[in-house]
Amino acid sequence: MVCFRLFPVPGLGLVLVCLVLGALRSYALELTLQDSEKATCLYAKWQMTFRVRYETTNKTYKTQNISDLGAVTYNGSICGDDQSGPKIAVQFRSGFSWIANFTKAASTYSIDSISFSYNTSDNITFPDAKDKGMHTVHHPLAIKIPLNELFRCNSLSTLENNDVVQQYWDVHVQAFVQNGTVSKNEFLCDKDKTSTVVPTIHTTVPSPTTTPTPKEKPEAGTYSVNNGNGTCLLATMGLQLNITQDKVASVININPNTTHSTGSCQSHTALLRLNSSTIKYLDFVFAVKNENRFYLKEVNVSMNLVNGSVFSIANNNLSYWDAPLGSSYMCNKEQTVSVSGAFQINTFDLRVQPFNVIEGKYSTAQDCSADDDNFLVPIAVGAALAGVLILVLLAYFIGLKRHHAGYEQF
């Protein structure tokens, strides 16, 4: 027997995550498999998204984000037997499928492999694909977990294979469930093990009429994203989050010492994801425009507040930190990224380069002060012209007065 639920997670983007990541909708998948005696044999709850790069009929390349899976089925999911291990099989959209296989040893079980199949004949998802048909990517994993323990990985995990990027987070899974009861003992992935320290959080007294007291300048942290060829994204910045929920305003300084960075890099998009013990994800998504400049296009956040509630916001229509490709963007002064009326990010000592990083170092920076200079130039020119005009008028009136005085003397 197969029991499952599919429900939307507000504010994503993540995931991931998903992804997003942020502004794209993501879904939490939940599956409970039962054996012939109606005892639970496998439990899984997770979130996932996919990005597929494909060639178009006009010989260009596009990247398609697949985060809204739509209606899903779990045909082929099994508890396993002596001949074959447990398997989670998910079908969605038109000809898309995802499979996770499990194996068992004496005292452990393993997430053995993951396969993802997509159909470029789906004209809705890939309307202009050059090569139509089914494509499958396979990833051996061999993640070993003690028997009778639930595997948990809230952090973002990324699988990359040529033109396909898979991202997973909020993963909770247990195969070979014993006695029909999902274990309360959790086996954490390595990323979750490194995110156990609670960052310093400052909040104001709840009040619908007061604003939060300004906090001290946050410490700047350095974050990076690596792909198979080395570092592909660099960011250095101090981050201060301004959150308003239920008329309660909070100011949160991000502690870089307890914040972990992950992400991914593509030819025209790049993702920097930050997470900690309280921040499920804080996504900065960069994009290329006009083939020669980059900018911050998207921010997505989901985090736990001190009152126990979850705060989630996504915006994929931003335009900040604009700079030429091949350079970095720098701004030492305080800037504000307004994601929504309820969420703003103050940045300090900012420097970011999401594309064309060479040897793990920043390229020449475009400073935000250049924007100020460009703004001041027309003001200065206008002021100079106004001054010239005033001098001309004064000279005219002085000359006119002298002219009248000459007539009176005659």
Short mmCIF file of C-alpha atoms in Angstrom, two decimals:
data_model
loop_
_atom_site.label_atom_id
_atom_site.label_comp_id
_atom_site.label_asym_id
_atom_site.label_seq_id
_atom_site.Cartn_x
_atom_site.Cartn_y
_atom_site.Cartn_z
CA MET A 1 0.00 0.00 0.00
CA VAL A 2 1.25 3.49 -0.82
CA CYS A 3 0.17 6.59 1.12
CA PHE A 4 1.38 10.01 0.03
CA ARG A 5 0.79 13.72 0.32
CA LEU A 6 1.85 16.64 -1.86
CA PHE A 7 1.54 20.15 -0.53
CA PRO A 8 3.06 23.54 -1.43
CA VAL A 9 5.64 25.13 0.86
CA PRO A 10 5.06 28.92 1.06
CA GLY A 11 7.85 31.30 0.16
CA LEU A 12 10.24 29.00 -1.60
CA GLY A 13 12.52 29.31 -3.18
CA LEU A 14 15.13 26.83 -2.28
CA VAL A 15 15.16 24.87 -3.02
CA LEU A 16 16.35 24.19 -3.83
CA VAL A 17 15.38 24.52 -3.14
CA CYS A 18 13.98 24.86 -4.17
CA LEU A 19 14.95 26.07 -5.55
CA VAL A 20 14.61 28.47 -6.50
CA LEU A 21 15.15 28.45 -5.56
CA GLY A 22 13.16 31.07 -4.18
CA ALA A 23 10.91 32.80 -6.41
CA LEU A 24 10.05 29.59 -8.13
CA ARG A 25 7.52 27.47 -6.29
CA SER A 26 8.78 24.33 -4.66
CA TYR A 27 6.92 21.44 -3.12
CA ALA A 28 7.49 19.17 -0.18
CA LEU A 29 7.03 15.56 -1.19
CA GLU A 30 6.01 13.06 1.46
CA LEU A 31 5.70 9.31 0.97
CA THR A 32 4.84 6.48 3.35
CA LEU A 33 5.07 2.93 2.03
CA GLN A 34 3.30 0.09 3.80
CA ASP A 35 3.76 -3.64 3.42
CA SER A 36 1.05 -6.27 2.98
CA GLU A 37 0.32 -6.16 6.71
CA LYS A 38 -0.13 -2.36 6.54
CA ALA A 39 3.02 -1.74 8.56
CA THR A 40 5.20 1.18 7.49
CA CYS A 41 8.31 -0.05 5.72
CA LEU A 42 9.67 3.21 4.21
CA TYR A 43 9.14 6.87 5.00
CA ALA A 44 10.44 9.89 3.07
CA LYS A 45 9.83 13.62 3.07
CA TRP A 46 11.96 15.95 0.97
CA GLN A 47 12.12 18.87 -1.42
CA MET A 48 13.82 18.92 -4.80
CA THR A 49 14.21 21.01 -7.93
CA PHE A 50 16.01 20.58 -11.22
CA ARG A 51 17.74 22.80 -13.74
CA VAL A 52 18.27 21.51 -17.27
CA ARG A 53 20.43 23.20 -19.89
CA TYR A 54 19.47 22.31 -23.45
CA GLU A 55 20.23 23.30 -27.03
CA THR A 56 17.52 25.08 -28.99
CA THR A 57 16.61 24.81 -32.65
CA ASN A 58 18.45 28.06 -33.39
CA LYS A 59 21.68 26.61 -31.91
CA THR A 60 21.62 28.62 -28.70
CA TYR A 61 21.36 27.23 -25.17
CA LYS A 62 18.67 27.79 -22.57
CA THR A 63 18.30 26.74 -18.95
CA GLN A 64 14.93 25.49 -17.73
CA ASN A 65 14.10 25.50 -14.01
CA ILE A 66 11.81 22.67 -12.93
CA SER A 67 10.54 23.33 -9.43
CA ASP A 68 6.76 23.13 -9.74
CA LEU A 69 6.33 19.41 -10.30
CA GLY A 70 2.56 19.61 -10.60
CA ALA A 71 0.57 16.45 -9.91
CA VAL A 72 2.85 13.54 -9.00
CA THR A 73 2.42 9.78 -8.76
CA TYR A 74 4.52 7.16 -6.98
CA ASN A 75 3.98 4.17 -9.24
CA GLY A 76 6.74 1.61 -8.82
CA SER A 77 7.68 2.57 -5.26
CA ILE A 78 8.28 -0.61 -3.28
CA CYS A 79 9.26 -1.77 0.22
CA GLY A 80 11.76 -4.26 -1.21
CA ASP A 81 12.27 -7.99 -0.75
CA ASP A 82 15.02 -10.59 -0.87
CA GLN A 83 15.61 -9.97 -4.57
CA SER A 84 15.46 -6.15 -4.71
CA GLY A 85 15.82 -3.30 -2.24
CA PRO A 86 13.36 -0.51 -1.48
CA LYS A 87 12.75 2.08 -4.15
CA ILE A 88 11.08 5.48 -4.32
CA ALA A 89 9.73 6.23 -7.79
CA VAL A 90 8.15 9.59 -8.61
CA GLN A 91 6.47 10.55 -11.89
CA PHE A 92 5.55 14.12 -12.80
CA ARG A 93 4.85 16.42 -15.73
CA SER A 94 4.95 14.74 -19.16
CA GLY A 95 7.36 11.83 -19.06
CA PHE A 96 9.52 13.03 -16.16
CA SER A 97 10.56 10.60 -13.43
CA TRP A 98 12.86 10.39 -10.41
CA ILE A 99 14.05 7.21 -8.68
CA ALA A 100 15.98 6.60 -5.45
CA ASN A 101 17.28 3.09 -4.74
CA PHE A 102 18.22 1.69 -1.33
CA THR A 103 20.36 -1.27 -0.27
CA LYS A 104 20.98 -3.00 3.06
CA ALA A 105 24.04 -4.36 4.87
CA ALA A 106 24.43 -6.04 8.26
CA SER A 107 23.98 -2.92 10.40
CA THR A 108 23.40 -0.14 7.88
CA TYR A 109 21.27 0.77 4.90
CA SER A 110 22.32 3.01 2.04
CA ILE A 111 20.84 5.53 -0.33
CA ASP A 112 22.49 3.70 -3.18
CA SER A 113 21.72 5.84 -6.23
CA ILE A 114 19.46 8.51 -7.71
CA SER A 115 18.24 8.71 -11.30
CA PHE A 116 16.42 11.57 -13.00
CA SER A 117 14.75 11.26 -16.42
CA TYR A 118 13.37 14.20 -18.37
CA ASN A 119 11.57 14.48 -21.67
CA THR A 120 12.66 17.20 -24.10
CA SER A 121 9.63 16.25 -26.23
CA ASP A 122 7.55 18.07 -23.62
CA ASN A 123 6.80 21.22 -25.62
CA ILE A 124 5.59 23.09 -22.55
CA THR A 125 8.86 22.67 -20.66
CA PHE A 126 11.20 22.58 -23.67
CA PRO A 127 9.27 24.31 -26.48
CA ASP A 128 12.28 24.87 -28.73
CA ALA A 129 14.54 21.91 -27.91
CA LYS A 130 16.67 20.70 -30.79
CA ASP A 131 16.97 17.06 -29.67
CA LYS A 132 13.58 15.65 -28.71
CA GLY A 133 13.34 12.54 -26.55
CA MET A 134 14.07 11.00 -23.16
CA HIS A 135 17.29 11.73 -21.28
CA THR A 136 18.46 10.13 -18.03
CA VAL A 137 21.20 11.05 -15.58
CA HIS A 138 22.35 8.59 -12.92
CA HIS A 139 24.23 9.38 -9.70
CA PRO A 140 25.77 6.65 -7.49
CA LEU A 141 25.67 7.85 -3.87
CA ALA A 142 26.26 5.06 -1.32
CA ILE A 143 25.23 7.19 1.67
CA LYS A 144 25.39 4.79 4.62
CA ILE A 145 22.94 5.17 7.51
CA PRO A 146 22.63 3.00 10.66
CA LEU A 147 19.63 0.69 10.61
CA ASN A 148 16.60 2.00 12.47
CA GLU A 149 17.72 5.62 12.17
CA LEU A 150 16.12 8.42 10.15
CA PHE A 151 18.46 10.19 7.73
CA ARG A 152 18.10 13.98 7.94
CA CYS A 153 19.66 16.64 5.74
CA ASN A 154 18.05 20.07 5.94
CA SER A 155 21.00 21.66 4.17
CA LEU A 156 21.11 22.09 0.43
CA SER A 157 22.67 19.21 -1.50
CA THR A 158 23.53 19.50 -5.17
CA LEU A 159 24.11 16.83 -7.81
CA GLU A 160 25.54 17.96 -11.13
CA ASN A 161 25.92 15.97 -14.30
CA ASN A 162 26.75 17.76 -17.53
CA ASP A 163 23.63 19.82 -18.32
CA VAL A 164 21.53 18.79 -15.31
CA VAL A 165 21.65 20.21 -11.78
CA GLN A 166 19.58 18.55 -9.06
CA GLN A 167 19.10 20.21 -5.69
CA TYR A 168 17.66 18.68 -2.52
CA TRP A 169 16.96 19.95 0.97
CA ASP A 170 14.76 19.25 4.01
CA VAL A 171 15.40 15.55 3.41
CA HIS A 172 14.03 13.04 5.94
CA VAL A 173 14.11 9.39 4.90
CA GLN A 174 14.19 5.96 6.48
CA ALA A 175 14.21 2.71 4.55
CA PHE A 176 13.86 -0.72 6.18
CA VAL A 177 11.64 0.72 8.92
CA GLN A 178 11.53 -1.73 11.83
CA ASN A 179 8.32 -2.74 13.61
CA GLY A 180 6.33 -0.34 11.43
CA THR A 181 7.47 2.73 13.40
CA VAL A 182 9.61 5.50 11.95
CA SER A 183 12.61 6.08 14.20
CA LYS A 184 13.02 9.23 16.28
CA ASN A 185 16.81 8.82 16.18
CA GLU A 186 18.28 11.00 13.43
CA PHE A 187 21.45 10.42 11.45
CA LEU A 188 22.62 13.82 10.17
CA CYS A 189 24.36 14.56 6.92
CA ASP A 190 27.76 16.22 7.20
CA LYS A 191 26.42 19.67 6.31
CA ASP A 192 23.83 19.56 9.08
CA LYS A 193 26.50 18.47 11.55
CA THR A 194 28.47 21.67 10.86
CA SER A 195 25.47 23.95 11.40
CA THR A 196 24.74 23.42 15.09
CA VAL A 197 25.70 26.79 16.59
CA VAL A 198 22.90 29.31 16.90
CA PRO A 199 23.87 32.69 15.36
CA THR A 200 23.58 35.87 17.40
CA ILE A 201 20.07 37.24 16.95
CA HIS A 202 18.87 40.67 18.07
CA THR A 203 15.18 41.39 18.31
CA THR A 204 13.09 44.30 19.46
CA VAL A 205 10.20 44.28 21.89
CA PRO A 206 7.04 43.48 19.91
CA SER A 207 5.12 46.66 19.23
CA PRO A 208 2.92 47.74 16.34
CA THR A 209 4.01 51.37 16.73
CA THR A 210 7.77 51.15 17.31
CA THR A 211 10.66 50.41 14.99
CA PRO A 212 13.69 48.29 15.88
CA THR A 213 16.63 50.06 17.47
CA PRO A 214 19.60 50.26 15.06
CA LYS A 215 22.06 47.43 15.72
CA GLU A 216 25.81 47.31 15.52
CA LYS A 217 27.44 46.80 12.13
CA PRO A 218 27.51 43.07 11.27
CA GLU A 219 30.78 41.24 10.74
CA ALA A 220 31.68 40.70 7.09
CA GLY A 221 32.01 37.10 5.95
CA THR A 222 33.58 35.58 2.87
CA TYR A 223 31.54 32.98 0.98
CA SER A 224 32.28 30.96 -2.14
CA VAL A 225 30.76 28.39 -4.47
CA ASN A 226 32.82 25.69 -6.16
CA ASN A 227 32.10 23.61 -9.23
CA GLY A 228 34.19 20.93 -10.91
CA ASN A 229 36.64 23.53 -12.20
CA GLY A 230 37.25 25.36 -8.92
CA THR A 231 35.75 28.50 -7.41
CA CYS A 232 33.00 29.94 -9.61
CA LEU A 233 31.42 32.51 -7.26
CA LEU A 234 32.90 34.80 -4.60
CA ALA A 235 31.11 37.04 -2.12
CA THR A 236 32.29 39.10 0.83
CA MET A 237 29.69 41.02 2.82
CA GLY A 238 28.25 41.87 6.18
CA LEU A 239 24.53 41.06 6.28
CA GLN A 240 21.81 42.54 8.47
CA LEU A 241 18.26 41.27 8.03
CA ASN A 242 15.27 43.51 8.73
CA ILE A 243 12.11 41.45 9.21
CA THR A 244 8.55 42.47 9.98
CA GLN A 245 6.01 39.77 10.77
CA ASP A 246 2.69 40.24 12.52
CA LYS A 247 3.66 43.87 13.23
CA VAL A 248 6.77 42.69 15.08
CA ALA A 249 10.04 44.14 13.72
CA SER A 250 13.32 42.27 14.13
CA VAL A 251 16.91 43.04 13.22
CA ILE A 252 19.20 40.04 12.77
CA ASN A 253 22.94 40.23 12.18
CA ILE A 254 24.29 37.24 10.25
CA ASN A 255 27.23 35.63 11.99
CA PRO A 256 29.58 34.40 9.22
CA ASN A 257 31.34 32.04 11.64
CA THR A 258 28.20 29.92 11.97
CA THR A 259 26.88 30.35 8.44
CA HIS A 260 27.48 27.81 5.69
CA SER A 261 27.52 28.60 1.96
CA THR A 262 26.58 26.41 -1.00
CA GLY A 263 25.25 27.10 -4.46
CA SER A 264 25.73 26.49 -8.15
CA CYS A 265 27.06 28.23 -11.25
CA GLN A 266 25.65 28.16 -14.75
CA SER A 267 26.51 30.17 -17.85
CA HIS A 268 23.72 32.71 -17.31
CA THR A 269 22.66 32.17 -13.70
CA ALA A 270 24.45 31.67 -10.40
CA LEU A 271 23.17 30.84 -6.92
CA LEU A 272 24.69 31.61 -3.53
CA ARG A 273 22.82 29.91 -0.71
CA LEU A 274 23.52 30.64 2.95
CA ASN A 275 22.17 28.53 5.80
CA SER A 276 22.67 28.01 9.50
CA SER A 277 20.87 26.43 12.41
CA THR A 278 18.08 29.02 12.16
CA ILE A 279 18.27 30.01 8.48
CA LYS A 280 16.98 27.20 6.28
CA TYR A 281 18.16 29.11 3.25
CA LEU A 282 18.99 32.65 2.20
CA ASP A 283 19.39 32.63 -1.58
CA PHE A 284 21.04 35.26 -3.76
CA VAL A 285 20.38 34.49 -7.43
CA PHE A 286 22.38 36.34 -10.07
CA ALA A 287 21.65 36.59 -13.78
CA VAL A 288 23.32 37.84 -16.96
CA LYS A 289 21.66 40.57 -19.02
CA ASN A 290 22.51 41.72 -22.53
CA GLU A 291 25.32 39.12 -22.57
CA ASN A 292 27.72 41.62 -20.97
CA ARG A 293 26.51 42.51 -17.46
CA PHE A 294 25.37 40.71 -14.32
CA TYR A 295 23.01 41.73 -11.53
CA LEU A 296 21.22 40.42 -8.45
CA LYS A 297 17.87 39.21 -9.79
CA GLU A 298 16.38 37.19 -6.98
CA VAL A 299 16.41 36.78 -3.21
CA ASN A 300 14.64 34.00 -1.31
CA VAL A 301 14.62 33.33 2.40
CA SER A 302 13.12 30.85 4.82
CA MET A 303 14.13 30.93 8.47
CA ASN A 304 12.96 30.22 11.99
CA LEU A 305 12.28 33.25 14.18
CA VAL A 306 12.84 33.36 17.92
CA ASN A 307 9.09 33.11 18.57
CA GLY A 308 9.02 29.71 16.84
CA SER A 309 7.36 30.88 13.62
CA VAL A 310 8.77 30.41 10.11
CA PHE A 311 9.42 33.49 7.97
CA SER A 312 9.53 32.97 4.19
CA ILE A 313 9.76 35.54 1.38
CA ALA A 314 10.72 35.31 -2.31
CA ASN A 315 11.23 37.94 -5.01
CA ASN A 316 12.57 37.15 -8.49
CA ASN A 317 12.15 40.64 -9.95
CA LEU A 318 15.02 42.57 -8.37
CA SER A 319 17.75 44.67 -9.96
CA TYR A 320 20.72 45.33 -7.66
CA TRP A 321 24.53 45.08 -7.82
CA ASP A 322 24.84 45.69 -11.56
CA ALA A 323 28.36 45.35 -13.03
CA PRO A 324 30.09 44.24 -16.25
CA LEU A 325 30.82 40.54 -16.75
CA GLY A 326 34.42 39.76 -15.94
CA SER A 327 34.46 42.26 -13.07
CA SER A 328 33.23 42.29 -9.49
CA TYR A 329 30.77 44.63 -7.81
CA MET A 330 31.95 46.46 -4.68
CA CYS A 331 30.25 48.78 -2.22
CA ASN A 332 31.84 49.52 1.15
CA LYS A 333 29.06 51.81 2.32
CA GLU A 334 25.76 50.53 3.67
CA GLN A 335 23.24 49.52 1.02
CA THR A 336 19.70 48.18 1.32
CA VAL A 337 18.23 45.42 -0.83
CA SER A 338 14.46 45.76 -0.54
CA VAL A 339 13.03 42.30 -1.12
CA SER A 340 9.54 43.18 0.09
CA GLY A 341 7.77 45.49 2.50
CA ALA A 342 8.40 42.92 5.24
CA PHE A 343 11.99 42.02 4.39
CA GLN A 344 15.06 44.13 3.65
CA ILE A 345 18.75 43.25 3.71
CA ASN A 346 21.35 45.82 4.72
CA THR A 347 24.78 45.04 3.26
CA PHE A 348 28.15 46.33 4.47
CA ASP A 349 31.62 46.05 2.92
CA LEU A 350 30.10 44.26 -0.05
CA ARG A 351 32.06 42.66 -2.87
CA VAL A 352 30.62 39.99 -5.13
CA GLN A 353 31.56 38.24 -8.36
CA PRO A 354 29.13 35.52 -9.49
CA PHE A 355 30.66 34.86 -12.93
CA ASN A 356 34.07 34.46 -14.58
CA VAL A 357 36.09 34.01 -11.37
CA ILE A 358 39.73 33.31 -12.28
CA GLU A 359 42.03 31.40 -9.93
CA GLY A 360 39.70 31.99 -7.00
CA LYS A 361 40.32 35.75 -6.95
CA TYR A 362 38.18 38.82 -7.49
CA SER A 363 38.55 40.70 -10.76
CA THR A 364 38.68 44.49 -11.02
CA ALA A 365 35.76 45.99 -9.13
CA GLN A 366 33.09 48.42 -10.20
CA ASP A 367 32.50 50.56 -7.13
CA CYS A 368 29.01 51.71 -6.22
CA SER A 369 30.47 55.21 -5.73
CA ALA A 370 30.60 55.40 -9.52
CA ASP A 371 26.81 55.37 -9.47
CA ASP A 372 26.87 58.33 -7.09
CA ASP A 373 29.32 60.16 -9.34
CA ASN A 374 27.11 59.57 -12.36
CA PHE A 375 24.19 60.96 -10.42
CA LEU A 376 26.12 64.05 -9.30
CA VAL A 377 27.37 64.99 -12.77
CA PRO A 378 24.02 66.27 -14.11
CA ILE A 379 23.39 68.05 -10.81
CA ALA A 380 26.74 69.83 -11.02
CA VAL A 381 26.17 70.79 -14.66
CA GLY A 382 22.70 72.09 -13.85
CA ALA A 383 24.01 74.11 -10.92
CA ALA A 384 26.73 75.64 -13.09
CA LEU A 385 24.24 76.62 -15.78
CA ALA A 386 21.95 78.15 -13.17
CA GLY A 387 24.87 80.18 -11.83
CA VAL A 388 25.73 81.48 -15.33
CA LEU A 389 22.09 82.42 -15.88
CA ILE A 390 21.97 84.37 -12.63
CA LEU A 391 25.15 86.27 -13.56
CA VAL A 392 23.72 87.15 -16.98
CA LEU A 393 20.50 88.44 -15.43
CA LEU A 394 22.40 90.51 -12.86
CA ALA A 395 24.57 92.04 -15.59
CA TYR A 396 21.48 92.83 -17.62
CA PHE A 397 19.69 94.61 -14.79
CA ILE A 398 22.80 96.56 -13.79
CA GLY A 399 23.27 97.71 -17.39
CA LEU A 400 19.61 98.65 -17.68
CA LYS A 401 19.78 100.75 -14.50
CA ARG A 402 22.83 102.64 -15.73
CA HIS A 403 21.12 103.27 -19.05
CA HIS A 404 18.12 104.94 -17.32
CA ALA A 405 20.44 107.02 -15.14
CA GLY A 406 22.13 108.40 -18.30
CA TYR A 407 18.80 109.65 -19.68
CA GLU A 408 17.94 111.46 -16.45
CA GLN A 409 21.27 113.38 -16.43
CA PHE A 410 20.78 114.53 -20.02
#
